[in-house]
Every structure is written in structure tokens, then in C-alpha cells.
Amino acid sequence: MIGYGFMGAAHSVGWRQAPRMFDLPAGVEMAVVVGRNAEAVADAAARWGWQESATDWREVIARDDIDLVDIVTPGDSHAEIAIAALEAGKHVLCEKPLANTVEEAQAMADAAARAAERGIRSMVGFTYRRVPAVTFLRDLVAQGAVGRIAQVRAAYRQDWLVDPDMPLGWRLQKEHAGSGALGDIGAHIIDMTQFVTGLSVDAVSGVVDTIVKERPLQGSGTGLSGTVAEGYGEVTVDDLAIFTGRLSTGALASFEATRFATGRKNDLSIEVSGDKGALRFDLEDLNTLWFYDRTAPEATQGFTRILVTEAQHPYVSAWWPAGHTLGYEHGFSHQAVDLVTAIVEGTDPHPSFDEGLSVQRVLAAVEESSANDSAWVRVGAEVSSPTR
């Protein structure tokens, strides 16, 4: 694993738990975690269960005992690391968004296609696909539960930047993050919409905005405590993005990605409305799915709560008895299960780098639209989104 921040912790939990809770077709050895700070990455290795640590990712991907490279670094290094790993014959898991630009994402997708000819697999870490309720929502839509899709509403709302004294971290710098709320959390709702509907986002009209233009330099402020900052730097990414998408069938979707939704901590929601019914999911109640069956008798119509904890629901049978809920971290175990299974079976895992590229094209189109008075912008080539 290359990188060891917040996502490094989450991925480590996934790799550690997957072979213990699921009957995997191959074992998983957490060999080495890589970071630039030798002391910090050594501490991470000891805490999270990695056998060793290193500071040079190039040396690690050249090792014969490494089969798979998991990339959890900021977006500005995704392309370089992923392409090098694929060319070295390593399977690759890369965190979302796939890259910082369409050009980088295209180069990664091309490298993945070349590697696939040699049996080398690659996957993007859109982990929310693997929340059991989201996967089940996708299955129900594919089975026709909502009928013809008329509208999708998707939002990802957080509030961690409402405090203007929040320091200027890498996520607020375009050279490292690529974009702000749009790429970081907006990418999730774009992918989730394409995943659960099986449709592509073909055109967009929207706006992005930066509410707080300058923030204390990293380490120079302590937020609401009142400590005076020693210096400020420019925020070069967006704080929120609001846009409309035209899906491949002509249906409309609305999207909101914001870090300024006061009181919203990690509120990812999606609602799919069709002529036969509707389905709704909210990550802050992640074991629940709401289903409206318009074909039921009018006297009993209404949203029905489905607790997605039964053994027949996706992924759930490996965990606890019915009614015992799962959490945020379980999606990372499911991600590891699906990737290991695909590698051993010789199949292409999803979401693929091509699917990651499709999301990157939407992100770029939203930025182009915002820069041109919210004019409608075509996204580009359609990339299908399979069930799993």
C-alpha cells in the first residue's frame, strides 16, 4: 500500500478483515506500506498490521514478492504510480478520483488495457458501491423495481470546511487534489448514479464556487480555538458544486457536492424515481433502503423501510446474524474480496479504470460548464457501468 493517511487506515482494515470473514480464493499478505516519512510510516505499519514499511515506492513495486499495489496517495501521484505498477506487472487498486485530469485518467486507462492483455487487473476504489444497501439498490433497479427511470437526485454534503480557520491542507490545493468538493465527494455521487442506474451522465450544466478564498497555512492555526494564524494561503479548489446531468436515456439527474452544508457530517444520499416506484439511500443510515412500490394498492402505498442485514443481501452473509448492522469500514473489506476474487478468477474487476475515466470526464465537464456561465457541456464517450 502506497500512502498511509485516513484512506490508508480504512484500506488496512479492509485488507486485514477480508480474509478472516470471507472465504477468499487466495490468501492476502499485507507485506509493506510506503510513505515519505520513515518514522510515521513505520508507526502506521505497526499499528495497522503491515509486515514492514518503506519510503521508496519505486523500489517496492520492483520487488518480486509484491503482487498487488494499493494506491491511497493524493491524486497528483496516482497516474505515475499506477502506470509504473501496471508496467511492472502488478495488479493495481487506486483510490478515487482516478486522477486529477482527464489526460492522466486516459493514460491510466490505456495502461490498464495494455496490462489486461497480460492478465494484470486494475480497479478504482469507489467503495460506496459496496455498501450492501447500495449494491442491493442497484440490483433492484436492474430487476425493474422502479420501472423507467425519470429522475435521479444525488447529494454528498459535509461541513468540515465551514470553519474559516481550518488550515490549508492538500485537499484544498489544486496541484495536489485536482479539484475540491467536486472531485473528492462529487466523484462518489457521479459514480453511484451511473452504477445504480446502469446509465451514463452524458451532459452537464452547473456551477462550482469557492466560499473561503484563503485559509491558514498548514499548522499555523487551530480552528475555532482563536489562535492567530502566522500566515495564509490561497484556496485553489472549489468548496461546493451544484449541477444538473442529462443521462443517456434523456432522464435528468441533480447533483450537489459541498463541504459547507452546516450540520451535515457525511451525508451521501441518492434517490431514483421511476414510473413504477422509487428507491432512496442515505449513508448516515447506511443499513437502510427505502422503497416505494407504485404498483401496490393505493391504500397501502408509501415508502417501506428495508433493513439490509439479511443473509440474502449482498455481502451480508459473511458477517453477523440478521439485524446486526454494518458500518463504514465494511465496504473496504468487500472491495478487497471482489478484487482478490477477480484476480484469481481471471476476470476484470469493477469499477474499472475505464469507469474511473468516465467519472473524470464528468468532473471536467462540470468545471467547463461553470467557467462558461453554466452552459450545457457534452461529457464524451459513454462507458457502461455493470452490476458489480
Tab-separated table of N, CA and C in Angstrom, residues 90-195:
chain	number	residue	atom	x	y	z
A	90	LYS	N	2.167	-5.526	-11.820
A	90	LYS	CA	1.435	-5.600	-10.561
A	90	LYS	C	-0.040	-5.264	-10.797
A	91	HIS	N	-0.930	-5.988	-10.138
A	91	HIS	CA	-2.325	-5.593	-10.093
A	91	HIS	C	-2.417	-4.289	-9.302
A	92	VAL	N	-3.422	-3.456	-9.623
A	92	VAL	CA	-3.498	-2.134	-9.003
A	92	VAL	C	-4.910	-1.837	-8.517
A	93	LEU	N	-4.995	-1.355	-7.279
A	93	LEU	CA	-6.192	-0.732	-6.735
A	93	LEU	C	-5.837	0.728	-6.495
A	94	CYS	N	-6.627	1.647	-7.057
A	94	CYS	CA	-6.324	3.071	-6.938
A	94	CYS	C	-7.527	3.806	-6.373
A	95	GLU	N	-7.286	4.629	-5.371
A	95	GLU	CA	-8.368	5.413	-4.780
A	95	GLU	C	-8.946	6.397	-5.798
A	96	LYS	N	-10.212	6.800	-5.532
A	96	LYS	CA	-10.881	7.780	-6.365
A	96	LYS	C	-10.516	9.205	-5.934
A	97	PRO	N	-10.774	10.206	-6.793
A	97	PRO	CA	-10.996	10.017	-8.219
A	97	PRO	C	-9.743	9.447	-8.873
A	98	LEU	N	-9.913	8.846	-10.032
A	98	LEU	CA	-8.811	8.113	-10.640
A	98	LEU	C	-7.573	8.977	-10.799
A	99	ALA	N	-7.748	10.236	-11.193
A	99	ALA	CA	-6.612	11.124	-11.440
A	99	ALA	C	-7.045	12.560	-11.196
A	100	ASN	N	-6.172	13.495	-11.512
A	100	ASN	CA	-6.503	14.911	-11.371
A	100	ASN	C	-6.993	15.534	-12.661
A	101	THR	N	-6.732	14.877	-13.792
A	101	THR	CA	-7.155	15.402	-15.085
A	101	THR	C	-7.631	14.258	-15.971
A	102	VAL	N	-8.389	14.614	-16.998
A	102	VAL	CA	-8.840	13.620	-17.966
A	102	VAL	C	-7.643	12.995	-18.665
A	103	GLU	N	-6.635	13.812	-18.967
A	103	GLU	CA	-5.462	13.293	-19.677
A	103	GLU	C	-4.744	12.232	-18.849
A	104	GLU	N	-4.581	12.488	-17.566
A	104	GLU	CA	-3.956	11.495	-16.685
A	104	GLU	C	-4.804	10.233	-16.592
A	105	ALA	N	-6.118	10.424	-16.439
A	105	ALA	CA	-7.011	9.270	-16.330
A	105	ALA	C	-7.006	8.447	-17.611
A	106	GLN	N	-6.933	9.109	-18.764
A	106	GLN	CA	-6.870	8.395	-20.037
A	106	GLN	C	-5.588	7.575	-20.130
A	107	ALA	N	-4.480	8.164	-19.699
A	107	ALA	CA	-3.205	7.440	-19.726
A	107	ALA	C	-3.263	6.219	-18.807
A	108	MET	N	-3.924	6.352	-17.664
A	108	MET	CA	-4.062	5.228	-16.737
A	108	MET	C	-4.961	4.141	-17.322
A	109	ALA	N	-6.055	4.545	-17.963
A	109	ALA	CA	-6.953	3.571	-18.590
A	109	ALA	C	-6.247	2.843	-19.729
A	110	ASP	N	-5.437	3.556	-20.488
A	110	ASP	CA	-4.676	2.930	-21.577
A	110	ASP	C	-3.671	1.924	-21.018
A	111	ALA	N	-2.990	2.311	-19.931
A	111	ALA	CA	-2.027	1.400	-19.306
A	111	ALA	C	-2.730	0.169	-18.750
A	112	ALA	N	-3.930	0.368	-18.196
A	112	ALA	CA	-4.697	-0.755	-17.665
A	112	ALA	C	-5.118	-1.704	-18.776
A	113	ALA	N	-5.489	-1.163	-19.930
A	113	ALA	CA	-5.881	-2.004	-21.060
A	113	ALA	C	-4.703	-2.834	-21.553
A	114	ARG	N	-3.521	-2.220	-21.619
A	114	ARG	CA	-2.326	-2.964	-22.039
A	114	ARG	C	-2.002	-4.052	-21.024
A	115	ALA	N	-2.110	-3.722	-19.744
A	115	ALA	CA	-1.796	-4.694	-18.695
A	115	ALA	C	-2.790	-5.854	-18.699
A	116	ALA	N	-4.051	-5.559	-19.006
A	116	ALA	CA	-5.081	-6.603	-19.016
A	116	ALA	C	-4.773	-7.682	-20.045
A	117	GLU	N	-4.090	-7.314	-21.111
A	117	GLU	CA	-3.705	-8.299	-22.121
A	117	GLU	C	-2.715	-9.308	-21.561
A	118	ARG	N	-2.045	-8.942	-20.455
A	118	ARG	CA	-1.089	-9.841	-19.790
A	118	ARG	C	-1.676	-10.439	-18.520
A	119	GLY	N	-2.987	-10.248	-18.321
A	119	GLY	CA	-3.637	-10.804	-17.136
A	119	GLY	C	-3.502	-9.967	-15.893
A	120	ILE	N	-3.074	-8.713	-16.027
A	120	ILE	CA	-2.913	-7.814	-14.891
A	120	ILE	C	-4.199	-7.008	-14.713
A	121	ARG	N	-4.758	-7.004	-13.502
A	121	ARG	CA	-6.062	-6.393	-13.235
A	121	ARG	C	-5.910	-5.047	-12.520
A	122	SER	N	-6.928	-4.192	-12.707
A	122	SER	CA	-6.919	-2.878	-12.067
A	122	SER	C	-8.334	-2.496	-11.678
A	123	MET	N	-8.448	-1.699	-10.612
A	123	MET	CA	-9.757	-1.311	-10.098
A	123	MET	C	-9.656	0.042	-9.402
A	124	VAL	N	-10.753	0.826	-9.470
A	124	VAL	CA	-10.833	2.117	-8.791
A	124	VAL	C	-11.610	1.941	-7.486
A	125	GLY	N	-11.203	2.651	-6.443
A	125	GLY	CA	-11.799	2.475	-5.130
A	125	GLY	C	-13.032	3.317	-4.860
A	126	PHE	N	-14.071	3.157	-5.654
A	126	PHE	CA	-15.365	3.770	-5.336
A	126	PHE	C	-16.086	2.846	-4.351
A	127	THR	N	-15.668	2.928	-3.100
A	127	THR	CA	-16.052	1.933	-2.107
A	127	THR	C	-17.533	1.952	-1.761
A	128	TYR	N	-18.197	3.092	-1.933
A	128	TYR	CA	-19.608	3.146	-1.554
A	128	TYR	C	-20.479	2.239	-2.414
A	129	ARG	N	-19.992	1.816	-3.559
A	129	ARG	CA	-20.707	0.807	-4.341
A	129	ARG	C	-20.927	-0.460	-3.516
A	130	ARG	N	-20.026	-0.693	-2.572
A	130	ARG	CA	-20.017	-1.965	-1.849
A	130	ARG	C	-20.654	-1.883	-0.469
A	131	VAL	N	-21.314	-0.768	-0.182
A	131	VAL	CA	-22.242	-0.759	0.947
A	131	VAL	C	-23.396	-1.675	0.543
A	132	PRO	N	-23.730	-2.693	1.334
A	132	PRO	CA	-24.746	-3.650	0.907
A	132	PRO	C	-26.049	-3.018	0.425
A	133	ALA	N	-26.517	-1.954	1.097
A	133	ALA	CA	-27.766	-1.318	0.678
A	133	ALA	C	-27.640	-0.686	-0.700
A	134	VAL	N	-26.465	-0.144	-1.042
A	134	VAL	CA	-26.273	0.457	-2.361
A	134	VAL	C	-26.237	-0.621	-3.440
A	135	THR	N	-25.506	-1.699	-3.185
A	135	THR	CA	-25.470	-2.802	-4.148
A	135	THR	C	-26.865	-3.393	-4.337
A	136	PHE	N	-27.615	-3.522	-3.253
A	136	PHE	CA	-28.977	-4.047	-3.338
A	136	PHE	C	-29.888	-3.085	-4.099
A	137	LEU	N	-29.708	-1.778	-3.886
A	137	LEU	CA	-30.455	-0.782	-4.655
A	137	LEU	C	-30.202	-0.981	-6.148
A	138	ARG	N	-28.929	-1.145	-6.501
A	138	ARG	CA	-28.576	-1.376	-7.915
A	138	ARG	C	-29.256	-2.637	-8.444
A	139	ASP	N	-29.265	-3.693	-7.663
A	139	ASP	CA	-29.890	-4.944	-8.093
A	139	ASP	C	-31.389	-4.765	-8.306
A	140	LEU	N	-32.041	-4.032	-7.416
A	140	LEU	CA	-33.480	-3.816	-7.552
A	140	LEU	C	-33.809	-2.983	-8.787
A	141	VAL	N	-33.010	-1.959	-9.045
A	141	VAL	CA	-33.223	-1.154	-10.257
A	141	VAL	C	-33.061	-2.023	-11.499
A	142	ALA	N	-32.020	-2.863	-11.511
A	142	ALA	CA	-31.773	-3.739	-12.662
A	142	ALA	C	-32.907	-4.731	-12.864
A	143	GLN	N	-33.575	-5.112	-11.776
A	143	GLN	CA	-34.708	-6.033	-11.857
A	143	GLN	C	-36.005	-5.344	-12.261
A	144	GLY	N	-35.980	-4.013	-12.405
A	144	GLY	CA	-37.160	-3.278	-12.835
A	144	GLY	C	-38.039	-2.760	-11.724
A	145	ALA	N	-37.537	-2.691	-10.487
A	145	ALA	CA	-38.370	-2.307	-9.347
A	145	ALA	C	-38.932	-0.897	-9.472
A	146	VAL	N	-38.189	0.020	-10.094
A	146	VAL	CA	-38.696	1.390	-10.235
A	146	VAL	C	-39.218	1.654	-11.640
A	147	GLY	N	-39.094	0.684	-12.532
A	147	GLY	CA	-39.553	0.870	-13.901
A	147	GLY	C	-38.623	1.772	-14.688
A	148	ARG	N	-39.200	2.567	-15.569
A	148	ARG	CA	-38.412	3.510	-16.385
A	148	ARG	C	-37.980	4.676	-15.508
A	149	ILE	N	-36.683	4.917	-15.456
A	149	ILE	CA	-36.149	5.972	-14.593
A	149	ILE	C	-36.478	7.337	-15.184
A	150	ALA	N	-37.093	8.185	-14.348
A	150	ALA	CA	-37.453	9.529	-14.787
A	150	ALA	C	-36.518	10.593	-14.228
A	151	GLN	N	-36.019	10.359	-12.997
A	151	GLN	CA	-35.220	11.379	-12.339
A	151	GLN	C	-34.344	10.741	-11.268
A	152	VAL	N	-33.150	11.321	-11.084
A	152	VAL	CA	-32.244	10.915	-10.007
A	152	VAL	C	-31.828	12.166	-9.244
A	153	ARG	N	-31.821	12.066	-7.916
A	153	ARG	CA	-31.327	13.142	-7.066
A	153	ARG	C	-30.195	12.585	-6.216
A	154	ALA	N	-29.013	13.180	-6.343
A	154	ALA	CA	-27.838	12.681	-5.616
A	154	ALA	C	-27.124	13.846	-4.943
A	155	ALA	N	-26.707	13.631	-3.713
A	155	ALA	CA	-26.017	14.691	-2.973
A	155	ALA	C	-24.992	14.083	-2.033
A	156	TYR	N	-23.902	14.808	-1.843
A	156	TYR	CA	-22.912	14.458	-0.820
A	156	TYR	C	-22.600	15.744	-0.079
A	157	ARG	N	-23.036	15.802	1.178
A	157	ARG	CA	-22.920	17.037	1.961
A	157	ARG	C	-22.076	16.799	3.213
A	158	GLN	N	-21.080	17.659	3.388
A	158	GLN	CA	-20.243	17.665	4.590
A	158	GLN	C	-20.120	19.103	5.086
A	159	ASP	N	-19.595	19.284	6.304
A	159	ASP	CA	-19.468	20.650	6.836
A	159	ASP	C	-18.091	20.955	7.413
A	160	TRP	N	-17.091	20.154	7.076
A	160	TRP	CA	-15.802	20.294	7.757
A	160	TRP	C	-15.014	21.533	7.337
A	161	LEU	N	-15.493	22.269	6.323
A	161	LEU	CA	-14.803	23.498	5.934
A	161	LEU	C	-15.579	24.756	6.306
A	162	VAL	N	-16.683	24.612	7.039
A	162	VAL	CA	-17.442	25.784	7.455
A	162	VAL	C	-16.575	26.717	8.298
A	163	ASP	N	-15.719	26.145	9.124
A	163	ASP	CA	-14.787	26.928	9.941
A	163	ASP	C	-13.740	27.580	9.029
A	164	PRO	N	-13.707	28.922	8.923
A	164	PRO	CA	-12.738	29.581	8.032
A	164	PRO	C	-11.300	29.450	8.500
A	165	ASP	N	-11.095	28.989	9.736
A	165	ASP	CA	-9.742	28.806	10.255
A	165	ASP	C	-9.206	27.391	10.040
A	166	MET	N	-9.984	26.549	9.363
A	166	MET	CA	-9.454	25.225	9.020
A	166	MET	C	-8.205	25.403	8.161
A	167	PRO	N	-7.079	24.769	8.535
A	167	PRO	CA	-5.826	25.003	7.816
A	167	PRO	C	-5.872	24.580	6.342
A	168	LEU	N	-4.973	25.134	5.576
A	168	LEU	CA	-4.880	24.872	4.145
A	168	LEU	C	-4.144	23.557	3.921
A	169	GLY	N	-4.879	22.437	3.913
A	169	GLY	CA	-4.295	21.129	3.653
A	169	GLY	C	-4.228	20.829	2.164
A	170	TRP	N	-3.706	19.652	1.822
A	170	TRP	CA	-3.503	19.310	0.414
A	170	TRP	C	-4.818	19.198	-0.347
A	171	ARG	N	-5.908	18.854	0.342
A	171	ARG	CA	-7.194	18.741	-0.340
A	171	ARG	C	-7.721	20.091	-0.830
A	172	LEU	N	-7.114	21.168	-0.385
A	172	LEU	CA	-7.547	22.500	-0.780
A	172	LEU	C	-6.602	23.137	-1.790
A	173	GLN	N	-5.686	22.333	-2.343
A	173	GLN	CA	-4.710	22.823	-3.307
A	173	GLN	C	-4.845	22.045	-4.614
A	174	LYS	N	-5.152	22.764	-5.670
A	174	LYS	CA	-5.462	22.128	-6.952
A	174	LYS	C	-4.317	21.279	-7.473
A	175	GLU	N	-3.080	21.696	-7.238
A	175	GLU	CA	-1.950	20.937	-7.753
A	175	GLU	C	-1.850	19.547	-7.138
A	176	HIS	N	-2.429	19.364	-5.958
A	176	HIS	CA	-2.415	18.063	-5.301
A	176	HIS	C	-3.737	17.315	-5.456
A	177	ALA	N	-4.851	18.029	-5.285
A	177	ALA	CA	-6.162	17.378	-5.241
A	177	ALA	C	-6.891	17.376	-6.581
A	178	GLY	N	-6.506	18.244	-7.501
A	178	GLY	CA	-7.193	18.319	-8.783
A	178	GLY	C	-8.411	19.207	-8.725
A	179	SER	N	-9.316	18.925	-7.816
A	179	SER	CA	-10.470	19.783	-7.548
A	179	SER	C	-10.880	19.574	-6.100
A	180	GLY	N	-11.882	20.325	-5.652
A	180	GLY	CA	-12.260	20.274	-4.260
A	180	GLY	C	-13.405	19.325	-3.987
A	181	ALA	N	-14.531	19.884	-3.515
A	181	ALA	CA	-15.701	19.058	-3.238
A	181	ALA	C	-16.138	18.300	-4.477
A	182	LEU	N	-15.993	18.912	-5.633
A	182	LEU	CA	-16.412	18.275	-6.885
A	182	LEU	C	-15.720	16.934	-7.078
A	183	GLY	N	-14.382	16.916	-7.016
A	183	GLY	CA	-13.651	15.678	-7.269
A	183	GLY	C	-13.607	14.739	-6.081
A	184	ASP	N	-13.539	15.297	-4.891
A	184	ASP	CA	-13.380	14.478	-3.694
A	184	ASP	C	-14.657	13.709	-3.367
A	185	ILE	N	-15.785	14.426	-3.254
A	185	ILE	CA	-17.037	13.758	-2.903
A	185	ILE	C	-18.039	13.751	-4.055
A	186	GLY	N	-17.936	14.727	-4.967
A	186	GLY	CA	-18.811	14.705	-6.135
A	186	GLY	C	-18.559	13.495	-7.008
A	187	ALA	N	-17.301	13.056	-7.050
A	187	ALA	CA	-16.979	11.860	-7.839
A	187	ALA	C	-17.783	10.659	-7.358
A	188	HIS	N	-18.009	10.567	-6.052
A	188	HIS	CA	-18.770	9.446	-5.498
A	188	HIS	C	-20.212	9.428	-6.011
A	189	ILE	N	-20.865	10.593	-6.019
A	189	ILE	CA	-22.268	10.592	-6.426
A	189	ILE	C	-22.426	10.443	-7.932
A	190	ILE	N	-21.425	10.866	-8.695
A	190	ILE	CA	-21.450	10.604	-10.134
A	190	ILE	C	-21.336	9.104	-10.383
A	191	ASP	N	-20.332	8.485	-9.750
A	191	ASP	CA	-20.161	7.046	-9.927
A	191	ASP	C	-21.373	6.281	-9.412
A	192	MET	N	-21.902	6.671	-8.253
A	192	MET	CA	-23.032	5.951	-7.701
A	192	MET	C	-24.251	6.052	-8.616
A	193	THR	N	-24.474	7.224	-9.200
A	193	THR	CA	-25.599	7.387	-10.119
A	193	THR	C	-25.444	6.478	-11.322
A	194	GLN	N	-24.257	6.455	-11.906
A	194	GLN	CA	-24.037	5.593	-13.072
A	194	GLN	C	-24.125	4.119	-12.686
A	195	PHE	N	-23.650	3.796	-11.502
A	195	PHE	CA	-23.664	2.414	-11.026
A	195	PHE	C	-25.078	1.905	-10.773
